[in-house]
PDB file of C-alpha atoms in Angstrom:
ATOM      1  CA  MET P 294      72.689  83.586 114.456  1.00 45.00           C
ATOM      2  CA  SER P 295      70.235  81.327 112.737  1.00 57.00           C
ATOM      3  CA  ALA P 296      70.402  80.574 109.028  1.00 64.00           C
ATOM      4  CA  SER P 297      67.280  82.677 108.509  1.00 68.00           C
ATOM      5  CA  HIS P 298      68.937  85.717 110.181  1.00 76.00           C
ATOM      6  CA  ALA P 299      71.963  85.226 107.918  1.00 84.00           C
ATOM      7  CA  GLN P 300      69.604  85.256 104.931  1.00 90.00           C
ATOM      8  CA  HIS P 301      67.901  88.410 106.246  1.00 93.00           C
ATOM      9  CA  LEU P 302      71.253  90.147 106.640  1.00 96.00           C
ATOM     10  CA  SER P 303      72.375  89.127 103.144  1.00 96.00           C
ATOM     11  CA  ALA P 304      69.087  90.377 101.743  1.00 95.00           C
ATOM     12  CA  ALA P 305      69.591  93.724 103.521  1.00 97.00           C
ATOM     13  CA  ALA P 306      73.152  94.011 102.125  1.00 97.00           C
ATOM     14  CA  ARG P 307      71.821  93.333  98.600  1.00 97.00           C
ATOM     15  CA  GLU P 308      69.092  95.951  99.134  1.00 96.00           C
ATOM     16  CA  VAL P 309      71.697  98.501 100.134  1.00 97.00           C
ATOM     17  CA  ASP P 310      73.753  97.628  97.038  1.00 97.00           C
ATOM     18  CA  ASP P 311      70.633  97.986  94.801  1.00 95.00           C
ATOM     19  CA  PHE P 312      69.751 101.322  96.431  1.00 95.00           C
ATOM     20  CA  VAL P 313      73.240 102.797  96.053  1.00 96.00           C
ATOM     21  CA  SER P 314      73.546 101.425  92.508  1.00 94.00           C
ATOM     22  CA  THR P 315      70.533 103.428  91.351  1.00 93.00           C
ATOM     23  CA  ALA P 316      72.661 106.578  91.738  1.00 93.00           C
ATOM     24  CA  GLY P 317      75.453 105.147  89.583  1.00 91.00           C
ATOM     25  CA  TRP P 318      79.127 105.129  90.301  1.00 92.00           C
ATOM     26  CA  ASP P 319      81.453 107.680  91.878  1.00 92.00           C
ATOM     27  CA  GLN P 320      79.448 107.878  95.099  1.00 92.00           C
ATOM     28  CA  PRO P 321      80.876 108.781  98.524  1.00 93.00           C
ATOM     29  CA  PRO P 322      80.712 106.145 101.282  1.00 95.00           C
ATOM     30  CA  GLN P 323      77.170 105.750 102.627  1.00 96.00           C
ATOM     31  CA  LEU P 324      76.061 104.487 106.005  1.00 97.00           C
ATOM     32  CA  PHE P 325      72.779 102.671 106.806  1.00 98.00           C
ATOM     33  CA  ALA P 326      71.057 101.619 110.005  1.00 97.00           C
ATOM     34  CA  LEU P 327      69.461  98.202 109.814  1.00 97.00           C
ATOM     35  CA  VAL P 328      66.222  98.154 111.763  1.00 96.00           C
ATOM     36  CA  PRO P 329      63.598  95.422 112.196  1.00 95.00           C
ATOM     37  CA  THR P 330      60.876  96.263 109.660  1.00 95.00           C
ATOM     38  CA  ALA P 331      58.017  95.383 111.988  1.00 94.00           C
ATOM     39  CA  GLU P 332      59.356  97.707 114.705  1.00 94.00           C
ATOM     40  CA  LEU P 333      59.980 100.498 112.178  1.00 94.00           C
ATOM     41  CA  VAL P 334      56.428 100.362 110.815  1.00 94.00           C
ATOM     42  CA  ALA P 335      54.962 100.031 114.340  1.00 93.00           C
ATOM     43  CA  ALA P 336      56.807 103.233 115.396  1.00 92.00           C
ATOM     44  CA  ASN P 337      56.175 105.020 112.086  1.00 93.00           C
ATOM     45  CA  PRO P 338      52.918 103.746 110.519  1.00 93.00           C
ATOM     46  CA  GLU P 339      53.234 106.304 107.691  1.00 94.00           C
ATOM     47  CA  LEU P 340      56.187 104.273 106.357  1.00 91.00           C
ATOM     48  CA  ALA P 341      54.086 101.132 105.815  1.00 91.00           C
ATOM     49  CA  GLY P 342      53.707 101.832 102.077  1.00 91.00           C
ATOM     50  CA  GLN P 343      57.360 102.765 101.616  1.00 92.00           C
ATOM     51  CA  VAL P 344      59.044  99.653 102.985  1.00 92.00           C
ATOM     52  CA  ASP P 345      58.954  95.968 102.052  1.00 91.00           C
ATOM     53  CA  ALA P 346      56.657  94.597 104.775  1.00 85.00           C
ATOM     54  CA  GLY P 347      57.988  91.104 104.049  1.00 89.00           C
ATOM     55  CA  ALA P 348      61.594  92.068 104.764  1.00 92.00           C
ATOM     56  CA  PHE P 349      62.885  91.282 108.278  1.00 94.00           C
ATOM     57  CA  LEU P 350      65.303  94.237 108.160  1.00 96.00           C
ATOM     58  CA  THR P 351      64.976  97.653 106.520  1.00 96.00           C
ATOM     59  CA  PRO P 352      68.052  99.714 105.678  1.00 97.00           C
ATOM     60  CA  VAL P 353      67.674 103.384 106.692  1.00 96.00           C
ATOM     61  CA  ALA P 354      70.090 105.776 104.979  1.00 95.00           C
ATOM     62  CA  GLN P 355      71.998 108.025 107.376  1.00 96.00           C
ATOM     63  CA  ASP P 356      73.426 111.513 106.949  1.00 93.00           C
ATOM     64  CA  GLN P 357      76.505 111.766 104.774  1.00 90.00           C
ATOM     65  CA  LEU P 358      79.696 110.664 106.469  1.00 88.00           C
ATOM     66  CA  PRO P 359      82.297 113.377 107.091  1.00 80.00           C
ATOM     67  CA  ASN P 360      85.041 113.783 104.497  1.00 69.00           C
ATOM     68  CA  GLU P 361      87.606 111.952 106.574  1.00 74.00           C
ATOM     69  CA  ASP P 362      89.004 108.476 106.804  1.00 86.00           C
ATOM     70  CA  LEU P 363      86.129 105.913 106.878  1.00 90.00           C
ATOM     71  CA  ALA P 364      87.699 104.100 109.843  1.00 89.00           C
ATOM     72  CA  GLU P 365      87.883 107.348 111.835  1.00 90.00           C
ATOM     73  CA  ALA P 366      84.288 108.225 110.963  1.00 92.00           C
ATOM     74  CA  LEU P 367      83.058 104.748 112.046  1.00 94.00           C
ATOM     75  CA  ALA P 368      85.035 104.946 115.280  1.00 92.00           C
ATOM     76  CA  GLY P 369      82.902 107.929 116.334  1.00 91.00           C
ATOM     77  CA  ILE P 370      79.520 106.258 115.744  1.00 93.00           C
ATOM     78  CA  MET P 371      77.340 104.562 118.350  1.00 94.00           C
ATOM     79  CA  TRP P 372      73.900 103.193 117.507  1.00 96.00           C
ATOM     80  CA  PRO P 373      70.829 103.192 119.765  1.00 95.00           C
ATOM     81  CA  GLU P 374      69.390  99.859 120.875  1.00 93.00           C
ATOM     82  CA  ALA P 375      66.602 100.090 118.290  1.00 92.00           C
ATOM     83  CA  VAL P 376      69.181  99.612 115.576  1.00 96.00           C
ATOM     84  CA  GLU P 377      69.755  95.872 115.038  1.00 96.00           C
ATOM     85  CA  GLY P 378      72.662  96.316 112.692  1.00 97.00           C
ATOM     86  CA  CYS P 379      74.371  98.626 110.209  1.00 98.00           C
ATOM     87  CA  ALA P 380      75.801  98.649 106.731  1.00 98.00           C
ATOM     88  CA  VAL P 381      78.235 100.774 104.768  1.00 98.00           C
ATOM     89  CA  ALA P 382      78.636 101.052 101.007  1.00 97.00           C
ATOM     90  CA  GLN P 383      81.954 102.313  99.628  1.00 96.00           C
ATOM     91  CA  GLU P 384      83.740 102.271  96.339  1.00 94.00           C
ATOM     92  CA  ILE P 385      87.120 100.571  96.279  1.00 92.00           C
ATOM     93  CA  VAL P 386      89.813  99.462  93.865  1.00 87.00           C
ATOM     94  CA  VAL P 387      90.408  95.715  93.536  1.00 85.00           C
ATOM     95  CA  LEU P 388      93.568  94.188  92.181  1.00 80.00           C
ATOM     96  CA  PRO P 389      94.053  90.586  91.005  1.00 76.00           C
ATOM     97  CA  PRO P 390      95.786  88.418  93.625  1.00 74.00           C
ATOM     98  CA  ASP P 391      99.016  88.152  91.624  1.00 74.00           C
ATOM     99  CA  ALA P 392      99.200  91.949  91.333  1.00 71.00           C
ATOM    100  CA  GLU P 393      98.699  92.354  95.096  1.00 64.00           C
ATOM    101  CA  ASP P 394     101.774  90.138  95.663  1.00 66.00           C
ATOM    102  CA  THR P 395     103.957  92.732  93.917  1.00 67.00           C
ATOM    103  CA  LEU P 396     102.888  95.649  96.111  1.00 66.00           C
ATOM    104  CA  PRO P 397     105.242  96.995  98.761  1.00 65.00           C
ATOM    105  CA  GLY P 398     104.402  95.947 102.359  1.00 59.00           C
ATOM    106  CA  GLY P 399     102.290  99.042 103.033  1.00 46.00           C
ATOM    107  CA  GLU P 400     100.183  97.445 105.722  1.00 49.00           C
ATOM    108  CA  LYS P 401     103.317  96.633 107.632  1.00 46.00           C
ATOM    109  CA  THR P 402     104.834 100.071 107.091  1.00 47.00           C
ATOM    110  CA  GLY P 403     101.592 101.930 107.606  1.00 55.00           C
ATOM    111  CA  ASP P 404     101.835 103.795 104.273  1.00 63.00           C
ATOM    112  CA  THR P 405      98.275 103.160 103.145  1.00 65.00           C
ATOM    113  CA  ASP P 406      98.168 106.390 101.083  1.00 70.00           C
ATOM    114  CA  ALA P 407     101.036 105.084  98.921  1.00 72.00           C
ATOM    115  CA  LEU P 408      99.255 101.739  98.491  1.00 68.00           C
ATOM    116  CA  ARG P 409      96.041 103.512  97.432  1.00 67.00           C
ATOM    117  CA  ARG P 410      97.979 105.517  94.817  1.00 73.00           C
ATOM    118  CA  ILE P 411      99.657 102.409  93.480  1.00 72.00           C
ATOM    119  CA  ALA P 412      96.384 100.508  93.311  1.00 71.00           C
ATOM    120  CA  ALA P 413      94.551 103.392  91.640  1.00 71.00           C
ATOM    121  CA  GLU P 414      97.240 103.591  88.944  1.00 73.00           C
ATOM    122  CA  HIS P 415      97.634  99.849  88.399  1.00 74.00           C
ATOM    123  CA  PRO P 416      96.775  98.807  84.834  1.00 69.00           C
ATOM    124  CA  ARG P 417      94.824  95.688  86.011  1.00 74.00           C
ATOM    125  CA  ARG P 418      92.764  97.451  88.669  1.00 79.00           C
ATOM    126  CA  ARG P 419      89.011  97.061  88.823  1.00 87.00           C
ATOM    127  CA  GLU P 420      86.620  99.492  90.355  1.00 90.00           C
ATOM    128  CA  ALA P 421      84.123  97.970  92.755  1.00 94.00           C
ATOM    129  CA  ARG P 422      81.494  98.869  95.292  1.00 96.00           C
ATOM    130  CA  LEU P 423      81.627  97.007  98.567  1.00 97.00           C
ATOM    131  CA  VAL P 424      78.642  96.758 100.899  1.00 98.00           C
ATOM    132  CA  ALA P 425      79.444  95.352 104.334  1.00 98.00           C
ATOM    133  CA  ALA P 426      76.639  94.700 106.797  1.00 98.00           C
ATOM    134  CA  VAL P 427      76.621  93.421 110.393  1.00 97.00           C
ATOM    135  CA  LEU P 428      74.176  92.588 113.167  1.00 96.00           C
ATOM    136  CA  ARG P 429      74.619  92.961 116.913  1.00 95.00           C
ATOM    137  CA  ASP P 430      75.083  89.188 117.236  1.00 94.00           C
ATOM    138  CA  GLY P 431      78.337  89.445 115.298  1.00 94.00           C
ATOM    139  CA  SER P 432      77.102  88.105 111.983  1.00 94.00           C
ATOM    140  CA  ALA P 433      78.276  89.731 108.763  1.00 96.00           C
ATOM    141  CA  ALA P 434      77.344  89.881 105.059  1.00 97.00           C
ATOM    142  CA  CYS P 435      79.244  91.448 102.203  1.00 97.00           C
ATOM    143  CA  VAL P 436      78.343  92.200  98.615  1.00 97.00           C
ATOM    144  CA  LEU P 437      80.995  93.235  96.106  1.00 96.00           C
ATOM    145  CA  ARG P 438      79.891  94.727  92.772  1.00 95.00           C
ATOM    146  CA  LEU P 439      82.736  94.748  90.240  1.00 93.00           C
ATOM    147  CA  ARG P 440      82.241  97.552  87.762  1.00 91.00           C
ATOM    148  CA  SER P 441      82.030  96.510  84.137  1.00 84.00           C
ATOM    149  CA  GLN P 442      82.534  98.834  81.180  1.00 77.00           C
ATOM    150  CA  GLU P 443      79.944  96.720  79.314  1.00 77.00           C
ATOM    151  CA  GLY P 444      77.313  97.523  81.970  1.00 72.00           C
ATOM    152  CA  ASP P 445      76.878  93.962  83.236  1.00 81.00           C
ATOM    153  CA  ASP P 446      78.486  94.205  86.694  1.00 85.00           C
ATOM    154  CA  GLU P 447      79.741  91.068  88.400  1.00 90.00           C
ATOM    155  CA  ILE P 448      78.372  90.478  91.913  1.00 93.00           C
ATOM    156  CA  ILE P 449      80.252  88.479  94.561  1.00 94.00           C
ATOM    157  CA  GLU P 450      78.747  87.705  97.977  1.00 96.00           C
ATOM    158  CA  HIS P 451      80.677  86.304 100.962  1.00 95.00           C
ATOM    159  CA  PRO P 452      80.567  87.280 104.638  1.00 94.00           C
ATOM    160  CA  GLU P 453      84.358  87.461 104.895  1.00 94.00           C
ATOM    161  CA  LEU P 454      85.156  89.767 101.966  1.00 94.00           C
ATOM    162  CA  ALA P 455      86.020  92.677 104.280  1.00 95.00           C
ATOM    163  CA  PRO P 456      86.856  91.475 107.810  1.00 95.00           C
ATOM    164  CA  ASN P 457      88.441  94.763 108.911  1.00 94.00           C
ATOM    165  CA  LEU P 458      85.407  96.713 107.764  1.00 95.00           C
ATOM    166  CA  THR P 459      82.915  94.368 109.363  1.00 96.00           C
ATOM    167  CA  ASP P 460      84.918  94.495 112.601  1.00 96.00           C
ATOM    168  CA  ALA P 461      84.793  98.325 112.489  1.00 95.00           C
ATOM    169  CA  LEU P 462      81.012  98.204 111.902  1.00 97.00           C
ATOM    170  CA  LEU P 463      80.541  95.772 114.798  1.00 96.00           C
ATOM    171  CA  ASP P 464      82.417  98.192 117.048  1.00 96.00           C
ATOM    172  CA  THR P 465      79.741 100.844 116.325  1.00 96.00           C
ATOM    173  CA  LEU P 466      77.119  98.478 117.770  1.00 96.00           C
ATOM    174  CA  ARG P 467      78.926  97.807 121.085  1.00 88.00           C
TER     175      ARG P 467
END
């Protein structure tokens, strides 16, 4: 993927974060199709005034995901060819690295429910919203918004913040 495509994907991930953020916190996971803006407007001229014509990709919100495990929900999704990529926004709990080192080996034992409970009850936990976005060419972008009680959320961007999630999203495009 070219550098400009990487910038377009990052911009789309930020747009998804901005959109979801307008509804505040405590939102369920949300799924978005990423479609080329020019193709979207050509197929639906009535949308011309509702989308950013200068954006290469436009996120299109999808129906609410079922109330099941996000990985299971994503495993059942297949996108049509017109969809260039997809993104998901989900709220998570983040622990500092030194706190993560004290957790039991849940990933090895498969007890992710216990790990979630421990993380949710940890005194140094931080609530966050993660947006992961991918394109068919395998590129990824991630935006992490750390919730602040003062209202000035911290934003972190890096394509490798959530490799398992981006891999699951890429599988929906294959």
